[in-house]
mmCIF file of C-alpha atoms in Angstrom:
data_model
loop_
_atom_site.group_PDB
_atom_site.id
_atom_site.type_symbol
_atom_site.label_atom_id
_atom_site.label_comp_id
_atom_site.label_asym_id
_atom_site.label_seq_id
_atom_site.Cartn_x
_atom_site.Cartn_y
_atom_site.Cartn_z
ATOM 1 C CA MET A 1 -12.456 -7.766 31.547
ATOM 2 C CA THR A 2 -15.244 -7.426 34.120
ATOM 3 C CA ALA A 3 -18.736 -8.720 33.410
ATOM 4 C CA GLY A 4 -20.707 -6.306 31.271
ATOM 5 C CA ALA A 5 -17.667 -4.223 30.294
ATOM 6 C CA ALA A 6 -17.312 -3.199 26.665
ATOM 7 C CA PRO A 7 -14.676 -5.102 24.660
ATOM 8 C CA GLY A 8 -11.306 -3.354 24.447
ATOM 9 C CA PRO A 9 -9.431 -2.429 21.269
ATOM 10 C CA GLU A 10 -7.396 -5.664 21.250
ATOM 11 C CA THR A 11 -10.609 -7.692 21.324
ATOM 12 C CA ASP A 12 -12.088 -5.521 18.563
ATOM 13 C CA ALA A 13 -8.923 -5.931 16.495
ATOM 14 C CA ARG A 14 -8.878 -9.716 16.840
ATOM 15 C CA ALA A 15 -12.551 -9.910 15.872
ATOM 16 C CA LEU A 16 -11.940 -7.772 12.770
ATOM 17 C CA ILE A 17 -8.910 -9.881 11.800
ATOM 18 C CA ARG A 18 -11.015 -13.069 11.963
ATOM 19 C CA ARG A 19 -13.868 -11.477 10.046
ATOM 20 C CA LEU A 20 -11.684 -10.187 7.221
ATOM 21 C CA ALA A 21 -9.540 -13.330 6.985
ATOM 22 C CA ALA A 22 -12.648 -15.245 5.911
ATOM 23 C CA LEU A 23 -13.066 -12.999 2.852
ATOM 24 C CA GLU A 24 -11.261 -12.893 -0.465
ATOM 25 C CA GLU A 25 -8.313 -10.463 -0.595
ATOM 26 C CA GLY A 26 -9.150 -7.397 -2.683
ATOM 27 C CA PRO A 27 -12.223 -5.146 -3.045
ATOM 28 C CA ILE A 28 -14.549 -7.503 -1.143
ATOM 29 C CA ARG A 29 -12.304 -7.511 1.937
ATOM 30 C CA ALA A 30 -11.623 -3.761 1.711
ATOM 31 C CA ARG A 31 -15.332 -2.951 1.499
ATOM 32 C CA ALA A 32 -16.043 -5.197 4.494
ATOM 33 C CA ALA A 33 -13.336 -3.337 6.440
ATOM 34 C CA ALA A 34 -14.938 -0.015 5.486
ATOM 35 C CA ARG A 35 -18.368 -1.186 6.637
ATOM 36 C CA ALA A 36 -16.987 -2.498 9.929
ATOM 37 C CA LEU A 37 -15.132 0.736 10.656
ATOM 38 C CA GLY A 38 -18.069 2.902 9.588
ATOM 39 C CA ALA A 39 -20.313 1.070 12.048
ATOM 40 C CA THR A 40 -17.879 1.878 14.872
ATOM 41 C CA GLU A 41 -17.767 5.144 16.808
ATOM 42 C CA PRO A 42 -14.685 7.082 15.529
ATOM 43 C CA ALA A 43 -12.815 7.221 18.854
ATOM 44 C CA ARG A 44 -13.218 3.482 19.331
ATOM 45 C CA ALA A 45 -12.250 2.925 15.688
ATOM 46 C CA ALA A 46 -9.032 4.898 16.268
ATOM 47 C CA GLU A 47 -8.068 2.581 19.116
ATOM 48 C CA LEU A 48 -9.064 -0.472 17.062
ATOM 49 C CA ILE A 49 -6.867 0.555 14.094
ATOM 50 C CA ALA A 50 -3.943 1.303 16.433
ATOM 51 C CA ALA A 51 -4.306 -2.157 17.998
ATOM 52 C CA LEU A 52 -4.496 -3.746 14.551
ATOM 53 C CA ALA A 53 -1.324 -1.934 13.479
ATOM 54 C CA ARG A 54 0.516 -3.285 16.532
ATOM 55 C CA HIS A 55 -0.137 -6.895 15.483
ATOM 56 C CA GLY A 56 1.787 -6.636 12.217
ATOM 57 C CA ALA A 57 1.974 -10.360 11.435
ATOM 58 C CA GLY A 58 -0.019 -13.207 9.935
ATOM 59 C CA GLU A 59 -3.647 -12.504 9.134
ATOM 60 C CA ALA A 60 -3.371 -9.082 10.785
ATOM 61 C CA ARG A 61 -1.265 -7.907 7.822
ATOM 62 C CA GLY A 62 -4.073 -8.725 5.399
ATOM 63 C CA ALA A 63 -6.596 -6.998 7.665
ATOM 64 C CA MET A 64 -4.433 -3.888 7.908
ATOM 65 C CA ALA A 65 -3.979 -3.845 4.127
ATOM 66 C CA ALA A 66 -7.778 -3.926 3.791
ATOM 67 C CA VAL A 67 -8.140 -1.035 6.245
ATOM 68 C CA GLY A 68 -5.584 0.970 4.275
ATOM 69 C CA GLN A 69 -7.437 0.248 1.035
ATOM 70 C CA ALA A 70 -10.736 1.224 2.662
ATOM 71 C CA LEU A 71 -9.284 4.579 3.704
ATOM 72 C CA ARG A 72 -7.889 5.179 0.197
ATOM 73 C CA ASP A 73 -11.383 4.692 -1.247
ATOM 74 C CA PRO A 74 -13.612 5.613 1.710
ATOM 75 C CA GLU A 75 -16.970 6.564 0.230
ATOM 76 C CA PRO A 76 -19.769 5.776 0.907
ATOM 77 C CA ASP A 77 -19.074 3.768 4.090
ATOM 78 C CA LEU A 78 -16.569 6.200 5.620
ATOM 79 C CA PRO A 79 -17.891 9.700 4.910
ATOM 80 C CA TYR A 80 -15.757 12.793 5.398
ATOM 81 C CA ALA A 81 -17.381 13.723 8.735
ATOM 82 C CA TRP A 82 -16.577 10.279 10.176
ATOM 83 C CA ARG A 83 -12.975 10.475 8.943
ATOM 84 C CA ALA A 84 -12.601 13.954 10.434
ATOM 85 C CA GLU A 85 -13.751 12.641 13.811
ATOM 86 C CA LEU A 86 -11.422 9.654 13.473
ATOM 87 C CA TYR A 87 -8.482 11.981 12.820
ATOM 88 C CA ALA A 88 -9.393 14.204 15.777
ATOM 89 C CA ALA A 89 -9.736 11.229 18.127
ATOM 90 C CA ALA A 90 -6.423 9.730 16.967
ATOM 91 C CA ALA A 91 -4.614 13.066 17.257
ATOM 92 C CA GLU A 92 -5.974 13.611 20.768
ATOM 93 C CA ARG A 93 -4.637 10.192 21.810
ATOM 94 C CA GLY A 94 -1.287 10.633 20.054
ATOM 95 C CA LEU A 95 -1.970 7.735 17.663
ATOM 96 C CA ALA A 96 0.383 8.759 14.852
ATOM 97 C CA GLU A 97 -0.057 5.343 13.222
ATOM 98 C CA VAL A 98 -3.730 6.247 12.721
ATOM 99 C CA THR A 99 -3.438 9.938 11.809
ATOM 100 C CA GLY A 100 -0.782 8.900 9.280
ATOM 101 C CA LEU A 101 -3.443 6.930 7.408
ATOM 102 C CA LEU A 102 -5.515 10.075 6.908
ATOM 103 C CA VAL A 103 -3.012 12.577 5.506
ATOM 104 C CA ALA A 104 -1.496 12.919 2.029
ATOM 105 C CA PRO A 105 1.776 14.889 1.959
ATOM 106 C CA PRO A 106 3.546 15.044 -1.423
ATOM 107 C CA PRO A 107 6.202 12.430 -2.279
ATOM 108 C CA ARG A 108 9.689 12.992 -0.895
ATOM 109 C CA ALA A 109 11.091 13.110 -4.469
ATOM 110 C CA PRO A 110 8.945 14.694 -7.222
ATOM 111 C CA TRP A 111 8.823 12.627 -10.416
ATOM 112 C CA ARG A 112 9.879 14.238 -13.668
ATOM 113 C CA PRO A 113 9.732 12.555 -17.089
ATOM 114 C CA PRO A 114 13.143 11.100 -17.963
ATOM 115 C CA ARG A 115 15.149 12.639 -20.764
ATOM 116 C CA ASP A 116 16.463 9.335 -22.131
ATOM 117 C CA LYS A 117 15.320 8.108 -25.481
ATOM 118 C CA ALA A 118 12.473 5.628 -25.668
ATOM 119 C CA ASP A 119 13.330 1.939 -25.797
ATOM 120 C CA ALA A 120 13.898 1.236 -29.509
ATOM 121 C CA ARG A 121 12.419 -2.265 -29.254
ATOM 122 C CA LEU A 122 9.161 -0.897 -27.841
ATOM 123 C CA ALA A 123 8.895 2.425 -29.678
ATOM 124 C CA HIS A 124 6.832 1.053 -32.582
ATOM 125 C CA LEU A 125 4.294 -0.710 -30.349
ATOM 126 C CA THR A 126 0.894 0.765 -29.518
ATOM 127 C CA LEU A 127 -0.226 1.052 -25.909
ATOM 128 C CA GLY A 128 -2.761 -1.730 -26.500
ATOM 129 C CA HIS A 129 -0.054 -4.005 -27.903
ATOM 130 C CA LYS A 130 2.199 -3.329 -24.924
ATOM 131 C CA LYS A 131 -0.632 -4.162 -22.528
ATOM 132 C CA ALA A 132 -1.327 -7.438 -24.319
ATOM 133 C CA LEU A 133 2.365 -8.399 -24.186
ATOM 134 C CA ALA A 134 2.611 -7.437 -20.529
ATOM 135 C CA ARG A 135 -0.378 -9.578 -19.618
ATOM 136 C CA ALA A 136 0.722 -12.834 -21.236
ATOM 137 C CA HIS A 137 4.275 -12.781 -22.630
ATOM 138 C CA ARG A 138 6.958 -15.083 -21.209
ATOM 139 C CA ASP A 139 10.158 -13.378 -22.438
ATOM 140 C CA PRO A 140 11.834 -12.004 -19.265
ATOM 141 C CA ASP A 141 13.825 -9.434 -21.255
ATOM 142 C CA LEU A 142 10.701 -8.023 -22.891
ATOM 143 C CA LEU A 143 8.828 -7.957 -19.568
ATOM 144 C CA ALA A 144 11.763 -6.128 -17.976
ATOM 145 C CA ARG A 145 11.715 -3.554 -20.781
ATOM 146 C CA LEU A 146 7.986 -2.995 -20.336
ATOM 147 C CA ALA A 147 8.477 -2.607 -16.590
ATOM 148 C CA ALA A 148 11.331 -0.142 -17.114
ATOM 149 C CA GLU A 149 9.091 2.130 -19.189
ATOM 150 C CA GLY A 150 6.868 2.417 -16.131
ATOM 151 C CA GLU A 151 3.647 3.215 -18.008
ATOM 152 C CA PRO A 152 1.029 2.641 -15.271
ATOM 153 C CA THR A 153 -1.613 0.974 -17.467
ATOM 154 C CA VAL A 154 1.017 -1.428 -18.840
ATOM 155 C CA VAL A 155 2.439 -2.174 -15.382
ATOM 156 C CA ARG A 156 -1.073 -2.947 -14.133
ATOM 157 C CA GLU A 157 -1.376 -5.645 -16.805
ATOM 158 C CA LEU A 158 2.175 -6.824 -16.157
ATOM 159 C CA LEU A 159 1.362 -7.457 -12.500
ATOM 160 C CA ARG A 160 -1.320 -9.934 -13.633
ATOM 161 C CA ASN A 161 1.164 -11.969 -15.654
ATOM 162 C CA PRO A 162 1.463 -15.425 -14.032
ATOM 163 C CA GLN A 163 5.147 -15.547 -15.043
ATOM 164 C CA LEU A 164 6.059 -12.710 -12.669
ATOM 165 C CA THR A 165 8.078 -13.524 -9.560
ATOM 166 C CA GLU A 166 8.355 -11.570 -6.331
ATOM 167 C CA PRO A 167 11.945 -10.401 -7.044
ATOM 168 C CA PHE A 168 10.766 -8.993 -10.385
ATOM 169 C CA VAL A 169 7.971 -7.041 -8.701
ATOM 170 C CA VAL A 170 10.399 -5.787 -6.048
ATOM 171 C CA ARG A 171 12.572 -4.410 -8.855
ATOM 172 C CA ILE A 172 9.549 -2.578 -10.283
ATOM 173 C CA ALA A 173 8.729 -1.132 -6.849
ATOM 174 C CA ALA A 174 12.333 -0.112 -6.147
ATOM 175 C CA ARG A 175 13.006 1.552 -9.524
ATOM 176 C CA ARG A 176 14.086 5.199 -9.321
ATOM 177 C CA PRO A 177 12.928 7.476 -10.735
ATOM 178 C CA CYS A 178 9.456 5.968 -10.855
ATOM 179 C CA ARG A 179 6.041 7.447 -11.494
ATOM 180 C CA PRO A 180 3.942 7.520 -8.310
ATOM 181 C CA GLU A 181 1.044 6.090 -10.332
ATOM 182 C CA THR A 182 3.166 3.054 -11.199
ATOM 183 C CA LEU A 183 3.879 2.389 -7.532
ATOM 184 C CA ARG A 184 0.180 2.762 -6.782
ATOM 185 C CA CYS A 185 -0.504 0.008 -9.335
ATOM 186 C CA VAL A 186 1.796 -2.286 -7.345
ATOM 187 C CA VAL A 187 0.016 -1.495 -4.089
ATOM 188 C CA GLU A 188 -3.403 -2.010 -5.662
ATOM 189 C CA SER A 189 -2.470 -5.509 -6.862
ATOM 190 C CA PRO A 190 -4.054 -8.061 -4.481
ATOM 191 C CA ARG A 191 -1.425 -10.603 -5.494
ATOM 192 C CA TRP A 192 1.528 -8.483 -4.405
ATOM 193 C CA ARG A 193 0.578 -5.759 -1.926
ATOM 194 C CA THR A 194 0.897 -7.836 1.248
ATOM 195 C CA ARG A 195 4.301 -9.312 0.300
ATOM 196 C CA THR A 196 6.807 -7.902 2.781
ATOM 197 C CA ALA A 197 9.600 -7.336 0.250
ATOM 198 C CA VAL A 198 7.252 -5.585 -2.185
ATOM 199 C CA ALA A 199 5.685 -3.351 0.484
ATOM 200 C CA LEU A 200 9.117 -2.434 1.829
ATOM 201 C CA ALA A 201 10.379 -1.524 -1.645
ATOM 202 C CA VAL A 202 7.413 0.824 -2.149
ATOM 203 C CA VAL A 203 7.765 2.400 1.305
ATOM 204 C CA ARG A 204 11.489 3.040 0.771
ATOM 205 C CA ASN A 205 11.013 4.494 -2.710
ATOM 206 C CA PRO A 206 11.119 8.313 -2.333
ATOM 207 C CA TYR A 207 8.910 8.641 -5.429
ATOM 208 C CA ALA A 208 6.023 6.838 -3.721
ATOM 209 C CA GLU A 209 3.087 8.945 -2.595
ATOM 210 C CA THR A 210 3.622 9.555 1.116
ATOM 211 C CA GLU A 211 -0.002 8.645 1.767
ATOM 212 C CA LEU A 212 0.631 5.251 0.172
ATOM 213 C CA ALA A 213 3.809 4.614 2.161
ATOM 214 C CA LEU A 214 2.059 5.503 5.425
ATOM 215 C CA LYS A 215 -0.739 3.019 4.738
ATOM 216 C CA LEU A 216 1.776 0.238 4.055
ATOM 217 C CA LEU A 217 3.809 0.653 7.234
ATOM 218 C CA ALA A 218 1.515 -1.422 9.420
ATOM 219 C CA VAL A 219 1.915 -4.501 7.192
ATOM 220 C CA LEU A 220 5.704 -4.498 7.685
ATOM 221 C CA PRO A 221 7.402 -6.694 10.328
ATOM 222 C CA GLY A 222 9.414 -5.053 13.103
ATOM 223 C CA ALA A 223 12.877 -5.384 11.548
ATOM 224 C CA GLU A 224 11.732 -3.762 8.310
ATOM 225 C CA LEU A 225 9.947 -0.993 10.221
ATOM 226 C CA ALA A 226 13.170 -0.272 12.092
ATOM 227 C CA GLU A 227 14.982 0.044 8.734
ATOM 228 C CA VAL A 228 12.386 2.556 7.570
ATOM 229 C CA ALA A 229 12.619 4.544 10.811
ATOM 230 C CA ARG A 230 16.392 4.915 10.288
ATOM 231 C CA ASP A 231 16.253 5.790 6.570
ATOM 232 C CA GLY A 232 17.090 9.501 6.292
ATOM 233 C CA ALA A 233 16.096 9.562 2.618
ATOM 234 C CA LEU A 234 12.421 9.058 3.478
ATOM 235 C CA HIS A 235 9.710 11.551 4.414
ATOM 236 C CA PRO A 236 10.007 12.536 8.109
ATOM 237 C CA LEU A 237 6.389 11.565 8.727
ATOM 238 C CA VAL A 238 6.970 8.067 7.323
ATOM 239 C CA ARG A 239 10.007 7.652 9.575
ATOM 240 C CA ALA A 240 8.145 8.978 12.629
ATOM 241 C CA VAL A 241 5.161 6.649 12.161
ATOM 242 C CA ALA A 242 7.507 3.693 11.580
ATOM 243 C CA ALA A 243 9.298 4.500 14.842
ATOM 244 C CA ARG A 244 5.959 4.770 16.636
ATOM 245 C CA LEU A 245 4.929 1.328 15.363
ATOM 246 C CA VAL A 246 8.268 -0.186 16.398
ATOM 247 C CA ALA A 247 7.821 1.217 19.912
ATOM 248 C CA GLY A 248 4.176 0.093 20.088
ATOM 249 C CA ARG A 249 5.006 -3.491 19.147
ATOM 250 C CA ALA A 250 7.848 -3.617 21.647
ATOM 251 C CA GLY A 251 5.626 -2.360 24.440
#
């Protein structure tokens, strides 16, 4: 870079990664990402986000997760007018990995309430009782039954249970059919959302909100992105953005 030249998107991305890595994962980091983006001119922000998405490893994954969270809950730091300009700048530059963060197509598979009978062991329990059990119980069979019901408020408490393991959460995220709200609970859990296996299970679940899947793509490593790009069961936009990210990281 010549003397006096403005930093490029890679420099901006590295600076944002360092800044966010120093903060606690969750709302604090997401709000800091929103403030940093909101203080950046939209066209430059589009290039910054694209550069961040190309990193896809280490602390960049946490930074990209924070950016995705910021764009899911953008106000007041990222007002509509700024997001509209961001979308226009990204579209003009062909940055599908950025425009994909700003659209919300319906899920590939619409969720319908199952016709099976309720779990007999859980049928007599109140919602409050189920939430209390989910939060602290140790019985793996009971926790699996609570997860299988898929009630979002119960799953949110379940994800806080210190007994949970990553394979268990992957099973929750991969369950089909699954309420989109339940999958959103998984993605909103700071403990689990940046785990590769968990993110991949959500992305590949056709019941996930497409908006959610698109925001998770940039935290996936290259091999997993290539799997998504080849998966004909997924939304075409999810596959196209995954392919774009694969190509960008290879370039």
